[in-house]
Amino acid sequence: MGEDAAKVGKVAKGPDMRVTVCGVELASPVIAASGTFGYGVEFEEILSFERIGAFVTKGLSREAMAGNPTPRIIETASGMMNAIGLQNMGVKAFVEGKMPRLREIAGAVVIANVFGFTVEDCLEVIRVLNDAPGISLYELNASCPNTAHGGMVFGTDPTLLGNLVGKCAKLAARPVVVKLSPNVTSIALMARTAAGAGAQGLSLVNTFLSMAIDPETRRPRIANVTAGLSGPGIKPIAVRMVYEAAQAVRIPILGMGGILNASDAVEFMLAGATAVQVGTASYADPRAVENIANGLRRWCEKHSVGKVSSLTGGVVL
Ligand SMILES: Cc1cc2nc3c(=O)[nH]c(=O)nc-3n(C[C@H](O)[C@H](O)[C@H](O)COP(=O)(O)O)c2cc1C
């Protein structure tokens, strides 16, 4: 085969699956969501990091956290409820214990998920991450209660959210993507607040507040009483919220909530997402993120979509 034929072969390889999020180029728009993909290293024998866009770490706090008592996960008719309670090893143990290996894994793009119960907690996590090479983006989880303000969740109050995002974005050495709480009346207001305070991207949705009771025992099925609902049951609400956020701001959106397959991913992109995240699906199939990334490529081929990025915001009204 001559050089030209080889070049043609390369061009004919298929759709361009790359997307750019806050200046970071991803090989695919499909990303593994926080809390459902461990610290990434657990998946190195399971899937190819070169075939997925990136992964988001478990939420990282300034100190290690044991999480909530069990039972803390149950299945629902169309998803799951969890009250893991943000169990994690702490940011320092992550940087020292997991980052060296993650930096060796071909194609692994690391998004570090940050949370805290005060603004200072979050700033301390960011300070530690800033000194760690190999991290591409920060995802700031705004669904945490602010213990300095009577437990009010940062992401449900525009003043708390703006203050948190402003301080974190100023300190951060990497772009900050703010993960919004969906437990609000106006997601557009929260999207505009975060963007106005310095967020360079948005992630949504996090889980919806929920509760389940066992009629036999009359007790809550989850020890924490309330829990976060995720999975296919929340998808239509999540698509609506991504659409509303995309109408409100001009920064990239990472859309998620119940994505199980490639056409679900396309739906979120048409609603306005630049990239998507897959969470609960990884519980049923640990290879789900890669399968969906591969499926999205096939979907683009079948629908003659030359650049996956052209799907973003493409809903026809
Ligand atoms: C078991 C579990 C743990 C999670 N932990 C976190 C977390 O630590 N930080 C965070 O921002 N989101 C966390 N999430 C939320 C997911 O990242 C995602 O936003 C949500 O589950 C919706 O997507 P899905 O329906 O594809 O799961 C968690 C979700 C689940 C199911």
Short mmCIF file of C-alpha atoms and ligand atoms in Angstrom, two decimals:
data_model
loop_
_atom_site.label_atom_id
_atom_site.label_comp_id
_atom_site.label_asym_id
_atom_site.label_seq_id
_atom_site.Cartn_x
_atom_site.Cartn_y
_atom_site.Cartn_z
CA MET A 1 0.00 0.00 0.00
CA GLY A 2 1.35 3.44 -1.01
CA GLU A 3 1.62 6.32 1.40
CA ASP A 4 -1.52 7.96 -0.02
CA ALA A 5 -3.59 4.84 0.45
CA ALA A 6 -2.39 4.64 4.03
CA LYS A 7 -3.45 8.26 4.53
CA VAL A 8 -6.84 7.58 2.96
CA GLY A 9 -7.14 4.56 5.22
CA LYS A 10 -6.55 6.83 8.19
CA VAL A 11 -9.16 9.37 7.07
CA ALA A 12 -11.68 6.61 6.39
CA LYS A 13 -11.25 5.32 9.95
CA GLY A 14 -14.56 6.75 11.06
CA PRO A 15 -16.11 9.65 12.90
CA ASP A 16 -14.06 12.13 14.89
CA MET A 17 -14.99 11.28 18.47
CA ARG A 18 -12.90 13.98 20.12
CA VAL A 19 -14.46 16.71 22.23
CA THR A 20 -12.81 19.56 24.11
CA VAL A 21 -13.88 20.35 27.68
CA CYS A 22 -12.36 23.50 29.23
CA GLY A 23 -9.36 23.26 26.90
CA VAL A 24 -8.79 19.56 27.60
CA GLU A 25 -9.14 17.31 24.56
CA LEU A 26 -10.88 13.99 25.24
CA ALA A 27 -10.72 10.99 22.90
CA SER A 28 -14.45 10.37 23.45
CA PRO A 29 -17.29 12.34 25.06
CA VAL A 30 -18.08 9.39 27.36
CA ILE A 31 -16.71 9.80 30.91
CA ALA A 32 -17.02 7.58 34.00
CA ALA A 33 -18.95 9.41 36.75
CA SER A 34 -17.77 10.10 40.29
CA GLY A 35 -18.46 7.50 42.97
CA THR A 36 -19.11 4.72 40.50
CA PHE A 37 -15.56 4.18 39.19
CA GLY A 38 -13.51 4.11 42.41
CA TYR A 39 -10.13 5.79 42.03
CA GLY A 40 -9.81 4.57 38.44
CA VAL A 41 -7.03 2.05 39.14
CA GLU A 42 -9.62 -0.60 40.02
CA PHE A 43 -10.72 -0.55 36.36
CA GLU A 44 -7.37 -0.88 34.62
CA GLU A 45 -7.83 -4.61 33.98
CA ILE A 46 -11.50 -4.17 33.05
CA LEU A 47 -11.55 -1.58 30.29
CA SER A 48 -9.31 0.47 27.99
CA PHE A 49 -8.84 4.03 29.22
CA GLU A 50 -7.83 5.00 25.69
CA ARG A 51 -11.37 4.26 24.50
CA ILE A 52 -13.17 6.43 27.04
CA GLY A 53 -13.00 10.20 27.45
CA ALA A 54 -11.91 10.42 31.08
CA PHE A 55 -12.95 9.27 34.51
CA VAL A 56 -13.97 11.21 37.60
CA THR A 57 -12.54 10.05 40.93
CA LYS A 58 -14.63 9.29 43.97
CA GLY A 59 -15.29 12.48 45.90
CA LEU A 60 -12.09 13.55 47.70
CA SER A 61 -12.15 15.30 51.09
CA ARG A 62 -9.35 16.82 53.18
CA GLU A 63 -9.44 13.87 55.61
CA ALA A 64 -10.44 10.24 55.03
CA MET A 65 -14.14 9.51 55.63
CA ALA A 66 -15.77 6.21 56.64
CA GLY A 67 -19.16 7.03 55.12
CA ASN A 68 -22.62 6.17 56.45
CA PRO A 69 -23.79 3.00 58.22
CA THR A 70 -25.35 0.19 56.12
CA PRO A 71 -27.72 -0.52 54.44
CA ARG A 72 -26.67 2.30 52.17
CA ILE A 73 -27.51 1.05 48.66
CA ILE A 74 -30.76 -0.42 47.35
CA GLU A 75 -32.16 -1.11 43.92
CA THR A 76 -35.33 0.62 42.71
CA ALA A 77 -37.66 -0.27 39.83
CA SER A 78 -35.53 1.83 37.48
CA GLY A 79 -32.26 2.64 39.18
CA MET A 80 -30.72 2.73 42.61
CA MET A 81 -30.67 4.74 45.82
CA ASN A 82 -27.42 5.35 47.67
CA ALA A 83 -26.34 7.03 50.86
CA ILE A 84 -22.70 5.97 50.81
CA GLY A 85 -21.91 9.19 52.65
CA LEU A 86 -18.92 10.18 50.53
CA GLN A 87 -16.63 7.49 51.93
CA ASN A 88 -13.10 8.08 50.65
CA MET A 89 -9.42 7.75 51.50
CA GLY A 90 -8.79 11.50 51.72
CA VAL A 91 -7.05 13.68 49.15
CA LYS A 92 -3.48 13.12 50.38
CA ALA A 93 -3.78 9.33 50.29
CA PHE A 94 -5.23 9.60 46.78
CA VAL A 95 -2.40 11.79 45.52
CA GLU A 96 0.29 9.63 47.13
CA GLY A 97 -1.29 6.21 46.73
CA LYS A 98 -3.21 6.32 43.44
CA MET A 99 -1.85 9.13 41.23
CA PRO A 100 1.56 7.50 40.54
CA ARG A 101 -0.14 4.43 39.02
CA LEU A 102 -2.80 6.50 37.23
CA ARG A 103 -0.05 8.48 35.51
CA GLU A 104 1.31 5.23 34.03
CA ILE A 105 -1.99 3.99 32.59
CA ALA A 106 -2.13 4.78 28.87
CA GLY A 107 -4.94 7.18 28.01
CA ALA A 108 -6.15 7.75 31.57
CA VAL A 109 -7.52 11.31 31.85
CA VAL A 110 -8.12 12.11 35.51
CA ILE A 111 -10.84 14.46 36.73
CA ALA A 112 -10.57 14.92 40.50
CA ASN A 113 -13.91 15.30 42.31
CA VAL A 114 -13.64 17.72 45.25
CA PHE A 115 -15.99 18.18 48.18
CA GLY A 116 -16.04 19.58 51.69
CA PHE A 117 -18.38 20.68 54.43
CA THR A 118 -16.99 24.20 54.53
CA VAL A 119 -15.42 26.42 51.88
CA GLU A 120 -12.06 26.05 53.66
CA ASP A 121 -12.35 22.22 53.43
CA CYS A 122 -12.74 22.47 49.66
CA LEU A 123 -9.87 24.95 49.37
CA GLU A 124 -7.59 22.59 51.30
CA VAL A 125 -8.43 19.70 48.94
CA ILE A 126 -7.68 21.95 45.95
CA ARG A 127 -4.36 23.07 47.50
CA VAL A 128 -3.23 19.43 47.76
CA LEU A 129 -4.43 18.60 44.21
CA ASN A 130 -2.73 21.69 42.76
CA ASP A 131 0.67 20.22 43.68
CA ALA A 132 -0.11 16.84 42.08
CA PRO A 133 0.88 16.36 38.43
CA GLY A 134 -1.32 14.36 36.07
CA ILE A 135 -4.78 15.76 36.87
CA SER A 136 -6.67 17.44 34.01
CA LEU A 137 -9.72 19.03 35.62
CA TYR A 138 -11.41 19.50 38.97
CA GLU A 139 -15.08 18.66 39.44
CA LEU A 140 -16.42 20.54 42.46
CA ASN A 141 -19.35 18.70 44.06
CA ALA A 142 -21.81 21.39 45.18
CA SER A 143 -24.29 18.86 46.64
CA CYS A 144 -22.69 18.85 50.09
CA PRO A 145 -24.20 20.38 53.21
CA ASN A 146 -22.35 23.46 54.46
CA THR A 147 -21.88 22.81 58.19
CA ALA A 148 -20.98 26.47 58.74
CA HIS A 149 -24.47 27.42 57.51
CA GLY A 150 -26.75 25.03 59.37
CA GLY A 151 -26.24 22.22 56.89
CA MET A 152 -27.70 24.12 53.91
CA VAL A 153 -26.49 22.42 50.73
CA PHE A 154 -24.08 24.72 48.83
CA GLY A 155 -25.70 24.01 45.48
CA THR A 156 -29.23 24.90 46.59
CA ASP A 157 -28.49 28.47 47.65
CA PRO A 158 -27.14 30.95 45.08
CA THR A 159 -25.18 32.95 47.66
CA LEU A 160 -23.46 29.90 49.13
CA LEU A 161 -22.82 28.49 45.66
CA GLY A 162 -21.37 31.71 44.27
CA ASN A 163 -19.07 32.13 47.27
CA LEU A 164 -17.83 28.51 47.09
CA VAL A 165 -17.23 28.56 43.35
CA GLY A 166 -15.57 31.98 43.37
CA LYS A 167 -13.01 31.01 46.02
CA CYS A 168 -12.31 27.56 44.57
CA ALA A 169 -11.95 28.78 40.98
CA LYS A 170 -9.52 31.48 42.11
CA LEU A 171 -7.26 29.00 43.90
CA ALA A 172 -7.48 26.15 41.39
CA ALA A 173 -4.52 25.45 39.13
CA ARG A 174 -6.87 23.55 36.77
CA PRO A 175 -10.23 24.44 35.29
CA VAL A 176 -13.12 23.93 37.71
CA VAL A 177 -16.23 22.13 36.53
CA VAL A 178 -19.02 22.65 39.07
CA LYS A 179 -21.30 19.68 39.69
CA LEU A 180 -24.72 21.16 40.39
CA SER A 181 -27.35 19.77 42.72
CA PRO A 182 -30.57 18.89 40.88
CA ASN A 183 -32.61 19.42 44.05
CA VAL A 184 -33.48 22.99 43.14
CA THR A 185 -36.40 24.84 41.57
CA SER A 186 -34.35 26.65 38.94
CA ILE A 187 -31.27 24.88 37.57
CA ALA A 188 -30.79 27.82 35.17
CA LEU A 189 -30.30 30.18 38.12
CA MET A 190 -27.69 27.86 39.66
CA ALA A 191 -25.95 27.40 36.30
CA ARG A 192 -25.71 31.17 35.80
CA THR A 193 -24.54 31.66 39.39
CA ALA A 194 -21.75 29.10 39.03
CA ALA A 195 -20.65 30.42 35.64
CA GLY A 196 -20.71 34.01 36.90
CA ALA A 197 -18.51 33.04 39.86
CA GLY A 198 -15.82 31.48 37.68
CA ALA A 199 -16.89 27.92 36.87
CA GLN A 200 -15.38 26.90 33.55
CA GLY A 201 -17.80 24.03 33.04
CA LEU A 202 -20.82 22.42 34.68
CA SER A 203 -21.68 18.81 35.51
CA LEU A 204 -25.27 17.76 36.01
CA VAL A 205 -27.14 16.01 37.40
CA ASN A 206 -26.09 14.67 40.76
CA THR A 207 -28.54 12.34 42.48
CA PHE A 208 -32.11 13.32 43.45
CA LEU A 209 -33.13 13.29 47.13
CA SER A 210 -35.29 10.24 47.76
CA MET A 211 -36.59 7.86 50.44
CA ALA A 212 -37.89 4.28 50.62
CA ILE A 213 -39.74 2.56 53.48
CA ASP A 214 -40.12 -1.17 54.10
CA PRO A 215 -43.88 -1.66 54.80
CA GLU A 216 -43.21 -4.83 56.86
CA THR A 217 -40.83 -3.23 59.35
CA ARG A 218 -42.10 0.32 58.76
CA ARG A 219 -38.49 1.40 58.80
CA PRO A 220 -36.53 3.30 56.16
CA ARG A 221 -34.74 0.91 53.80
CA ILE A 222 -31.61 3.06 54.00
CA ALA A 223 -29.96 3.59 57.40
CA ASN A 224 -29.41 7.28 56.61
CA VAL A 225 -33.21 7.55 56.00
CA THR A 226 -32.82 9.63 52.81
CA ALA A 227 -30.64 8.76 49.85
CA GLY A 228 -29.68 9.88 46.34
CA LEU A 229 -31.66 8.42 43.44
CA SER A 230 -29.80 7.63 40.19
CA GLY A 231 -30.22 5.46 37.11
CA PRO A 232 -32.64 5.33 34.18
CA GLY A 233 -35.63 6.56 36.22
CA ILE A 234 -34.09 10.04 36.49
CA LYS A 235 -33.05 10.37 32.84
CA PRO A 236 -35.93 12.49 31.50
CA ILE A 237 -35.58 14.95 34.39
CA ALA A 238 -31.82 15.08 33.88
CA VAL A 239 -32.17 15.73 30.13
CA ARG A 240 -34.58 18.60 30.88
CA MET A 241 -32.12 20.09 33.38
CA VAL A 242 -29.16 19.82 30.98
CA TYR A 243 -31.28 21.53 28.33
CA GLU A 244 -32.24 24.36 30.69
CA ALA A 245 -28.66 24.83 31.88
CA ALA A 246 -27.36 24.84 28.31
CA GLN A 247 -29.85 27.58 27.45
CA ALA A 248 -28.62 29.63 30.42
CA VAL A 249 -24.81 29.53 30.06
CA ARG A 250 -22.09 29.38 27.41
CA ILE A 251 -19.65 27.07 29.26
CA PRO A 252 -19.38 23.33 28.48
CA ILE A 253 -21.76 20.95 30.21
CA LEU A 254 -21.06 17.37 31.24
CA GLY A 255 -24.51 15.76 31.18
CA MET A 256 -25.54 12.66 33.10
CA GLY A 257 -28.38 10.83 34.78
CA GLY A 258 -29.44 7.33 33.81
CA ILE A 259 -27.34 6.87 30.68
CA LEU A 260 -27.34 3.17 29.77
CA ASN A 261 -26.48 3.17 26.08
CA ALA A 262 -25.24 5.23 23.14
CA SER A 263 -28.61 6.67 22.21
CA ASP A 264 -29.05 7.94 25.79
CA ALA A 265 -25.67 9.67 25.42
CA VAL A 266 -26.78 11.24 22.12
CA GLU A 267 -29.93 12.52 23.83
CA PHE A 268 -27.87 14.41 26.43
CA MET A 269 -25.60 15.86 23.75
CA LEU A 270 -28.57 17.04 21.68
CA ALA A 271 -29.90 18.72 24.85
CA GLY A 272 -26.66 20.70 25.04
CA ALA A 273 -24.01 18.54 26.72
CA THR A 274 -20.46 18.68 25.34
CA ALA A 275 -19.69 15.34 27.00
CA VAL A 276 -21.58 12.84 29.14
CA GLN A 277 -20.95 10.80 32.26
CA VAL A 278 -22.04 7.27 33.06
CA GLY A 279 -22.57 6.27 36.70
CA THR A 280 -25.12 3.67 37.80
CA ALA A 281 -24.69 1.65 34.57
CA SER A 282 -21.20 0.64 35.77
CA TYR A 283 -22.77 -1.20 38.71
CA ALA A 284 -24.61 -3.58 36.37
CA ASP A 285 -21.69 -3.85 33.93
CA PRO A 286 -18.20 -2.61 34.88
CA ARG A 287 -17.39 -2.21 31.18
CA ALA A 288 -20.44 0.01 30.56
CA VAL A 289 -18.45 3.22 30.03
CA GLU A 290 -16.30 1.68 27.30
CA ASN A 291 -19.27 -0.12 25.75
CA ILE A 292 -21.19 3.16 25.55
CA ALA A 293 -18.16 4.96 24.08
CA ASN A 294 -17.82 2.24 21.42
CA GLY A 295 -21.57 2.29 20.83
CA LEU A 296 -21.52 6.06 20.35
CA ARG A 297 -18.87 5.70 17.66
CA ARG A 298 -21.03 3.12 15.87
CA TRP A 299 -24.07 5.38 16.27
CA CYS A 300 -22.18 8.24 14.60
CA GLU A 301 -21.05 5.95 11.79
CA LYS A 302 -24.57 4.70 11.19
CA HIS A 303 -26.02 8.21 11.21
CA SER A 304 -23.21 9.72 9.09
CA VAL A 305 -22.16 12.06 11.88
CA GLY A 306 -18.57 13.03 10.99
CA LYS A 307 -17.82 14.85 14.24
CA VAL A 308 -19.49 13.79 17.45
CA SER A 309 -19.09 17.35 18.75
CA SER A 310 -21.63 18.50 16.15
CA LEU A 311 -24.38 16.79 18.18
CA THR A 312 -24.06 19.26 21.06
CA GLY A 313 -27.18 21.42 21.32
CA GLY A 314 -28.60 19.87 18.15
CA VAL A 315 -32.13 19.29 19.42
CA VAL A 316 -34.67 20.33 16.78
CA LEU A 317 -37.52 22.23 18.39
C1 LIG B 1 -22.95 4.85 44.58
C2 LIG B 1 -22.82 6.24 44.08
C3 LIG B 1 -21.85 7.09 44.62
C4 LIG B 1 -21.72 8.41 44.15
N1 LIG B 1 -20.74 9.21 44.67
C5 LIG B 1 -20.58 10.48 44.19
C6 LIG B 1 -19.53 11.31 44.68
O1 LIG B 1 -18.71 10.93 45.53
N2 LIG B 1 -19.42 12.58 44.19
C7 LIG B 1 -20.29 13.05 43.22
O2 LIG B 1 -20.15 14.20 42.79
N3 LIG B 1 -21.28 12.26 42.71
C8 LIG B 1 -21.44 10.99 43.18
N4 LIG B 1 -22.44 10.19 42.67
C9 LIG B 1 -23.35 10.73 41.63
C10 LIG B 1 -22.98 10.25 40.22
O3 LIG B 1 -21.67 10.67 39.87
C11 LIG B 1 -24.00 10.76 39.18
O4 LIG B 1 -24.03 12.17 39.24
C12 LIG B 1 -25.42 10.24 39.42
O5 LIG B 1 -25.39 8.92 39.91
C13 LIG B 1 -26.30 10.30 38.15
O6 LIG B 1 -25.77 9.53 37.10
P1 LIG B 1 -26.22 7.98 36.83
O7 LIG B 1 -27.72 7.96 36.80
O8 LIG B 1 -25.58 7.61 35.52
O9 LIG B 1 -25.67 7.19 37.95
C14 LIG B 1 -22.59 8.87 43.13
C15 LIG B 1 -23.56 8.01 42.58
C16 LIG B 1 -23.68 6.72 43.04
C17 LIG B 1 -24.73 5.82 42.43
#
